[in-house]
XYZ file of C-alpha atoms in Angstrom:
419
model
C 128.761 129.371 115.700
C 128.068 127.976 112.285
C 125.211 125.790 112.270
C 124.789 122.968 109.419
C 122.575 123.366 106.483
C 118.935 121.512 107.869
C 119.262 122.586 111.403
C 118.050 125.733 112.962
C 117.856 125.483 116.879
C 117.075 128.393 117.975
C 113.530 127.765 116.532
C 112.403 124.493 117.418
C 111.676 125.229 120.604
C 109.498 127.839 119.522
C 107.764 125.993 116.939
C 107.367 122.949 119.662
C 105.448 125.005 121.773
C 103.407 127.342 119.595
C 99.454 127.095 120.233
C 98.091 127.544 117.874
C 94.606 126.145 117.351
C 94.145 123.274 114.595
C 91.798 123.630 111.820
C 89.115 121.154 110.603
C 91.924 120.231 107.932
C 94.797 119.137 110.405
C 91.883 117.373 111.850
C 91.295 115.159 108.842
C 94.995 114.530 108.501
C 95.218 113.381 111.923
C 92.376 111.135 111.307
C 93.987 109.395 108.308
C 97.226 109.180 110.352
C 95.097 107.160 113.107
C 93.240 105.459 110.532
C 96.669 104.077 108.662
C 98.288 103.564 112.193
C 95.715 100.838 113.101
C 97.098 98.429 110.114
C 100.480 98.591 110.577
C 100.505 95.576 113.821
C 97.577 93.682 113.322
C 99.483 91.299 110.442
C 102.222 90.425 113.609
C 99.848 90.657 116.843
C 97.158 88.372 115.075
C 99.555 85.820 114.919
C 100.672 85.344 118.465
C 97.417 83.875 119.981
C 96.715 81.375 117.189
C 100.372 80.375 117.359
C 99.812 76.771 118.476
C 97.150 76.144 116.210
C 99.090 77.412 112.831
C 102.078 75.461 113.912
C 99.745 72.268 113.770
C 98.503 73.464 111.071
C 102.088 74.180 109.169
C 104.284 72.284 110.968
C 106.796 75.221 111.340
C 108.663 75.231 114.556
C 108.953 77.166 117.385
C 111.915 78.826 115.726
C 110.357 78.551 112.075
C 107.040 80.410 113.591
C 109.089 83.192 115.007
C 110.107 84.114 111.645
C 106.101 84.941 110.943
C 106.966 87.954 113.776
C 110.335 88.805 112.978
C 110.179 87.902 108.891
C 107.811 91.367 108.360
C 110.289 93.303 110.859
C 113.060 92.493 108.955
C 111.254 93.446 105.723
C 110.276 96.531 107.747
C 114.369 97.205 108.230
C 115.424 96.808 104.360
C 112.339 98.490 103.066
C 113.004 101.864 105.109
C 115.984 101.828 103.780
C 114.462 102.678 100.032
C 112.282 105.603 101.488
C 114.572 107.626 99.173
C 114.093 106.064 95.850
C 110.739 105.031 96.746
C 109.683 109.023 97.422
C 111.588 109.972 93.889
C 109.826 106.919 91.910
C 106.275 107.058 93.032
C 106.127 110.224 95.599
C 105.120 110.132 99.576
C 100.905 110.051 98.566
C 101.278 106.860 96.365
C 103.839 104.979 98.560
C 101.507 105.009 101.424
C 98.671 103.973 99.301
C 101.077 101.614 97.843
C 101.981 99.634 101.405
C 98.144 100.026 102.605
C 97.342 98.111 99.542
C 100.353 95.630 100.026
C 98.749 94.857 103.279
C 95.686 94.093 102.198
C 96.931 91.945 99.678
C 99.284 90.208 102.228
C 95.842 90.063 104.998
C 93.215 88.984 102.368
C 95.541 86.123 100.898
C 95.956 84.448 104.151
C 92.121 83.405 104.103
C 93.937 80.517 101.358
C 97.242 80.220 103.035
C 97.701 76.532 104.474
C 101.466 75.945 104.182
C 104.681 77.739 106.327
C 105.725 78.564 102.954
C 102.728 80.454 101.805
C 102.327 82.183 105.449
C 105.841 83.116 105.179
C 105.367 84.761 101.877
C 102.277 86.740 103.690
C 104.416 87.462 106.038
C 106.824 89.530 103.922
C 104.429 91.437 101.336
C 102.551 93.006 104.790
C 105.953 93.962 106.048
C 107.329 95.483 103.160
C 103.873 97.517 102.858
C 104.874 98.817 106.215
C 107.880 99.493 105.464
C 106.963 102.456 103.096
C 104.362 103.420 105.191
C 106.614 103.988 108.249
C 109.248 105.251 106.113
C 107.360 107.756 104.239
C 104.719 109.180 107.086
C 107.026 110.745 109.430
C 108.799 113.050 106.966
C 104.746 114.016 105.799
C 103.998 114.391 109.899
C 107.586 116.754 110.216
C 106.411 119.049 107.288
C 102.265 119.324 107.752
C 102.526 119.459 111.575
C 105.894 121.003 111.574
C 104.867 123.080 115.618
C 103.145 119.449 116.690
C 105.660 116.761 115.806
C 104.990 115.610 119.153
C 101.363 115.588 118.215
C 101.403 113.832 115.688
C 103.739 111.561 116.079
C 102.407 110.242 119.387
C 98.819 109.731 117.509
C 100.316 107.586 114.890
C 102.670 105.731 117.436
C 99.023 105.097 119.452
C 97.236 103.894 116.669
C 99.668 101.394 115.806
C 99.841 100.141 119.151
C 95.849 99.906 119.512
C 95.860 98.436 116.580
C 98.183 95.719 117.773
C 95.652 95.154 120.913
C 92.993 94.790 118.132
C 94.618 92.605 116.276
C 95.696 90.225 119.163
C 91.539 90.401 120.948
C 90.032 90.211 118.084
C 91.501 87.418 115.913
C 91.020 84.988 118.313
C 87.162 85.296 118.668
C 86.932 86.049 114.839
C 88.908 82.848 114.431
C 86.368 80.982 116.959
C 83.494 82.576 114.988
C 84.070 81.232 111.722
C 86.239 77.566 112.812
C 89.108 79.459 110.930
C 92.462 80.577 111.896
C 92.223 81.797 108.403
C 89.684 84.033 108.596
C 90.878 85.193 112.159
C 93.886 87.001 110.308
C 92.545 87.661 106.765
C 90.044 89.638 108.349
C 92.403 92.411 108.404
C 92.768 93.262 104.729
C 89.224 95.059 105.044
C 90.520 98.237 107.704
C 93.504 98.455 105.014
C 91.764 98.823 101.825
C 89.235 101.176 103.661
C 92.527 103.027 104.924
C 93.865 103.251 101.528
C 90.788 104.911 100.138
C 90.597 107.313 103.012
C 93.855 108.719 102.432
C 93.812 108.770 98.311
C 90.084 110.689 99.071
C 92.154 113.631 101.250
C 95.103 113.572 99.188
C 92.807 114.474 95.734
C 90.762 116.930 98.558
C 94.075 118.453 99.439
C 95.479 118.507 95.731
C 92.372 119.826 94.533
C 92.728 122.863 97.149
C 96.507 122.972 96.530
C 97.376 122.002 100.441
C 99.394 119.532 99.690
C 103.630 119.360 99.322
C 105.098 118.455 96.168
C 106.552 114.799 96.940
C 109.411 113.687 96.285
C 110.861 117.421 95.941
C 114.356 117.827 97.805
C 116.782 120.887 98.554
C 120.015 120.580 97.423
C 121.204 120.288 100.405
C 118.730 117.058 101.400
C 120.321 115.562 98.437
C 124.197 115.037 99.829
C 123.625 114.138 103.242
C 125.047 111.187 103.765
C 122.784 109.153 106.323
C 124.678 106.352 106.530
C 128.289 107.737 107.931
C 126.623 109.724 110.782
C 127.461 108.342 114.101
C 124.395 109.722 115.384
C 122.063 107.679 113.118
C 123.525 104.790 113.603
C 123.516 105.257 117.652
C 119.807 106.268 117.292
C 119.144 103.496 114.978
C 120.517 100.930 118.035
C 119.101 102.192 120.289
C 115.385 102.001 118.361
C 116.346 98.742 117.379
C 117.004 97.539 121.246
C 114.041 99.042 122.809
C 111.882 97.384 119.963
C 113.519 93.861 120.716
C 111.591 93.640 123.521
C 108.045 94.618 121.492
C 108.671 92.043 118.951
C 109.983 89.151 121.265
C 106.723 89.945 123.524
C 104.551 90.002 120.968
C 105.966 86.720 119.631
C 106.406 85.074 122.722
C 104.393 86.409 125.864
C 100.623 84.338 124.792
C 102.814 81.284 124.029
C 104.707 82.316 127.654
C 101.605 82.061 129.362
C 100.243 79.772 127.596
C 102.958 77.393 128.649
C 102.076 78.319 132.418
C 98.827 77.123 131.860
C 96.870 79.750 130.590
C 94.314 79.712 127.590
C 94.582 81.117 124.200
C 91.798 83.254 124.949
C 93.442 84.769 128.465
C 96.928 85.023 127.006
C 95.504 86.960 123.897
C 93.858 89.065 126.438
C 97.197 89.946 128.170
C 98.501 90.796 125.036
C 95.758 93.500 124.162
C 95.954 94.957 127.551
C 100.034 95.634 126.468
C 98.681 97.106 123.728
C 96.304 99.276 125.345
C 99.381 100.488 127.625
C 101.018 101.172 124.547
C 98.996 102.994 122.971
C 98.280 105.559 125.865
C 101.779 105.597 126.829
C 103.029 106.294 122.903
C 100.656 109.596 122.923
C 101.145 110.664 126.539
C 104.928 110.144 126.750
C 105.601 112.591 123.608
C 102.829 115.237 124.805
C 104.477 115.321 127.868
C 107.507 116.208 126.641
C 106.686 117.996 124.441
C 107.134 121.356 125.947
C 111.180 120.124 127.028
C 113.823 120.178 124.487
C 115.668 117.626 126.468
C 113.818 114.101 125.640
C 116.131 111.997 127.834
C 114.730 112.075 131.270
C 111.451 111.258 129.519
C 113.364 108.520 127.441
C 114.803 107.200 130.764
C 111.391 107.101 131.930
C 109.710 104.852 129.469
C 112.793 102.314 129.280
C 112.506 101.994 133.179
C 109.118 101.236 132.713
C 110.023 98.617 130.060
C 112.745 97.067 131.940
C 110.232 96.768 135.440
C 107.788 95.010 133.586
C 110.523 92.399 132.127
C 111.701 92.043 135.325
C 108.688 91.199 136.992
C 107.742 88.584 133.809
C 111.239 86.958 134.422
C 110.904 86.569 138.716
C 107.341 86.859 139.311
C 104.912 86.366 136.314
C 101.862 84.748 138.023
C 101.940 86.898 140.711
C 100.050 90.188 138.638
C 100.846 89.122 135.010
C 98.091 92.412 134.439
C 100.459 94.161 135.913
C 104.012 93.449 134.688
C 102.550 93.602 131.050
C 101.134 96.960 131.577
C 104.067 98.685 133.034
C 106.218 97.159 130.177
C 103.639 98.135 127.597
C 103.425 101.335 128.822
C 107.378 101.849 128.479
C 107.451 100.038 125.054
C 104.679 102.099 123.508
C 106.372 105.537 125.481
C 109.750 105.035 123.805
C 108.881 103.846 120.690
C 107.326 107.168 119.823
C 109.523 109.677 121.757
C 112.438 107.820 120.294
C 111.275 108.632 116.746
C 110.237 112.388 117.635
C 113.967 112.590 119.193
C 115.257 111.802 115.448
C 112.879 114.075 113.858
C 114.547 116.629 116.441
C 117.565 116.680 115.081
C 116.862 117.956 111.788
C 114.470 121.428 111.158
C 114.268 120.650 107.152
C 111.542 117.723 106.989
C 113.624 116.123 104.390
C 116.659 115.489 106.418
C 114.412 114.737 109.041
C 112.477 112.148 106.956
C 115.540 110.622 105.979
C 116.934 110.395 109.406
C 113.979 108.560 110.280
C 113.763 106.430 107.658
C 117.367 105.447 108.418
C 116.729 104.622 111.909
C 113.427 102.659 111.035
C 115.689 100.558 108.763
C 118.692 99.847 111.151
C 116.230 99.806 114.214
C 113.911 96.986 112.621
C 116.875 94.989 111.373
C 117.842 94.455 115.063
C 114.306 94.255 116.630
C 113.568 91.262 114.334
C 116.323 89.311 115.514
C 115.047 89.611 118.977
C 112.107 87.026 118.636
C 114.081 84.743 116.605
C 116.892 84.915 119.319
C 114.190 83.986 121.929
C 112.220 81.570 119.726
C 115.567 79.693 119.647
C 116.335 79.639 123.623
C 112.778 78.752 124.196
C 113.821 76.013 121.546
C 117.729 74.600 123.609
C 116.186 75.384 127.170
C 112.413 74.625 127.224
C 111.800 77.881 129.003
C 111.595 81.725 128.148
C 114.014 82.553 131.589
C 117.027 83.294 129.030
C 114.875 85.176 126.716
C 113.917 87.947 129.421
C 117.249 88.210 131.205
C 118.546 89.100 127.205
C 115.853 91.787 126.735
C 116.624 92.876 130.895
C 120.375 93.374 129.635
C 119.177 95.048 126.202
C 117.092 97.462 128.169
C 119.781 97.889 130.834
C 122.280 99.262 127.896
C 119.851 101.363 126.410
C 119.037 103.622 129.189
C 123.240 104.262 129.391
C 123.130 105.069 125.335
C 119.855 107.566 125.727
C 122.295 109.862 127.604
C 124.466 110.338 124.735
C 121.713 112.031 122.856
C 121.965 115.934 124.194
C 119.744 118.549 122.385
C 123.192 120.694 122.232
C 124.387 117.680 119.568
C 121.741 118.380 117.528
C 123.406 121.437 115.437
C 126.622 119.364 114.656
C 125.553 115.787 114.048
C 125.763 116.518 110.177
C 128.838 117.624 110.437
C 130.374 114.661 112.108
C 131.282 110.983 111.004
């Protein structure tokens, strides 16, 4: 059987489960990975708990703040799609650098921010600066850690998800410290900036000791594939997209939920970290798990029937163990967010392809999850409730367990080759 240029099966599996000890070096990459991870949430979680009092403060809407959530998603979705160009123009090192320092920018401006306009603006810098990040990373992650995509992968996915607990605890009582809502989400343009010159310090280390790729080098091969008209990205970039839906809307939505029920900022906040913290043990433990099984799709079915429990249990029973129902959804949002995107990297052994793939998926996957809290934002808006919103993220959930069956390791060879 001919196998397409990028893919060579019959060694993954190896490399997935070599054990090879890591050095002090993959070490320090790992730490920067954790250490970039933590920024990339903080700019939408912080805004969820101080909701009510920026909408008195702006005068945006329920459906106007909702685009403070889903406006950086959507910039996430576009701006993945320019991985490409970006890695050609500038290289993998500096486009990182580039959206940790877009972040703080975005962070640090909203200590002067006082209009929907200006937040807005915020808003979209931060998410663009994630954009590259996200886009960029995973192709580095494929290529340095090439035996522990798994690894890796499920340490960045954790970060970002404790640093979206962070950002929803602590932003509140920072906020509460100073009398500022201001200050309770500039405050997170100083772990950027400190990010940014962690990872410019190990990339002149690693230059310096020549153990570093040349970015923004391709095969030939890398060069032609055409993304885009592949089936298989655009299934995996729906079924990212769907599974997020229901991070973004909760994030968004689940304080203001509770909130609505009668709970304080403060305690609804809280729930919102503790999602987070199920997140971000789920999105290392999930992939780790699985690592060792070229099949991901029991472990996929796994994490979106965690997901679609906790939903379920928000929708018919949410003051019965609120702790509860947002854990076991956390812990199947944070699960499949990360297995989904070491799935993608599966299908691809050159970390170009594989980088490109991902990027792709971010891009589609975003586009769709950002729609999500708007969607909700706007049936909280016609029915004075958030009933409609779950059942729609129930049903999303539902449809995306079906799709993960479609996505057989013995696809992985021809997906190239089809349209």
């Amino acid at each position: 059987m001919n196998q397409t240029p990028g893919i060579d099966t019959s060694s993954r599996v190896t490399r997935a489960t070599t054990s090879a000890a890591l050095t002090w070096k993959d070490g320090l990459w790992l730490a920067a990975i954790v250490a970039i991870g933590i920024n990339l949430r903080p700019l939408l979680t912080s805004i969820s708990p101080l909701m009510a009092t920026i909408r008195a403060a702006t005068g945006l809407s329920f459906s106007g703040a909702s685009l403070l959530t889903s406006l950086p998603v959507v910039a996430m979705g576009f701006g993945a799609f320019g991985a490409g160009l970006l890695t050609r123009v500038v290289g993998e090192t500096r486009g990182v650098a580039l959206g940790l320092l877009a972040i703080a920018a975005a962070c640090g401006a909203r200590l002067a921010a006082s209009s929907g306009m200006a937040m807005l603006l915020t808003a979209l810098v931060a998410g663009i600066g994630v954009a590259g990040i996200q886009a960029l990373l995973p192709g580095v992650m494929k290529q340095r850690f090439h035996a522990r995509v798994p690894l890796a992968m499920g340490l960045f996915s954790a970060s970002i998800m404790g640093g979206g607990g962070l950002g929803a605890s602590l932003s509140p009582y920072v906020a509460k410290a100073f009398d500022s809502w201001h200050a309770g989400l500039a405050m997170w343009a100083v772990p950027a900036a400190l990010a940014c010159a962690c990872w410019l310090a190990l990339q002149r280390a690693a230059s310096s000791s020549h153990d570093t790729a040349h970015a923004g080098v391709h095969a030939p091969h890398a060069q032609h594939v055409a993304i885009w008209r592949k089936r298989r990205a655009w299934a995996l970039g729906v079924h990212f997209g769907l599974v997020n839906g229901g991070y973004t809307t909760l994030v968004a939505w689940l304080p203001a939920y509770y909130q609505q029920r009668g709970a304080s900022v403060a305690h609804s906040g809280s729930l919102l970290a503790a999602m987070t913290v199920f997140q971000a043990a789920s999105a290392l433990l999930l992939p780790l798990a699985a690592a060792s099984f070229r099949d991901r799709r029991p472990w996929l079915v796994a994490g979106l029937s965690a997901q679609f429990i906790g939903i379920v249990g928000l929708l018919a029973s949410p003051d019965a163990a609120p702790l509860a129902w947002v854990a076991i959804a956390g812990a199947g949002l944070g699960g499949t967010f990360s297995l989904t995107l070491v799935t993608s990297l599966d299908h691809a052994d050159d970390h170009r392809i594989a980088g490109r793939l991902v990027a792709f998926v971010q891009g589609v996957g975003f586009i769709i999850a950002a729609i999500s809290p708007v969607v909700a934002g706007r049936l909280r808006d016609l029915t004075g409730s958030f009933t409609t919103a779950w059942i729609m993220l129930a049903v999303c959930i539902a449809a995306m367990i079906a799709l993960t069956f479609a996505f057989s390791p013995r696809s992985y060879a021809h997906w190239l080759g089809v349209r």
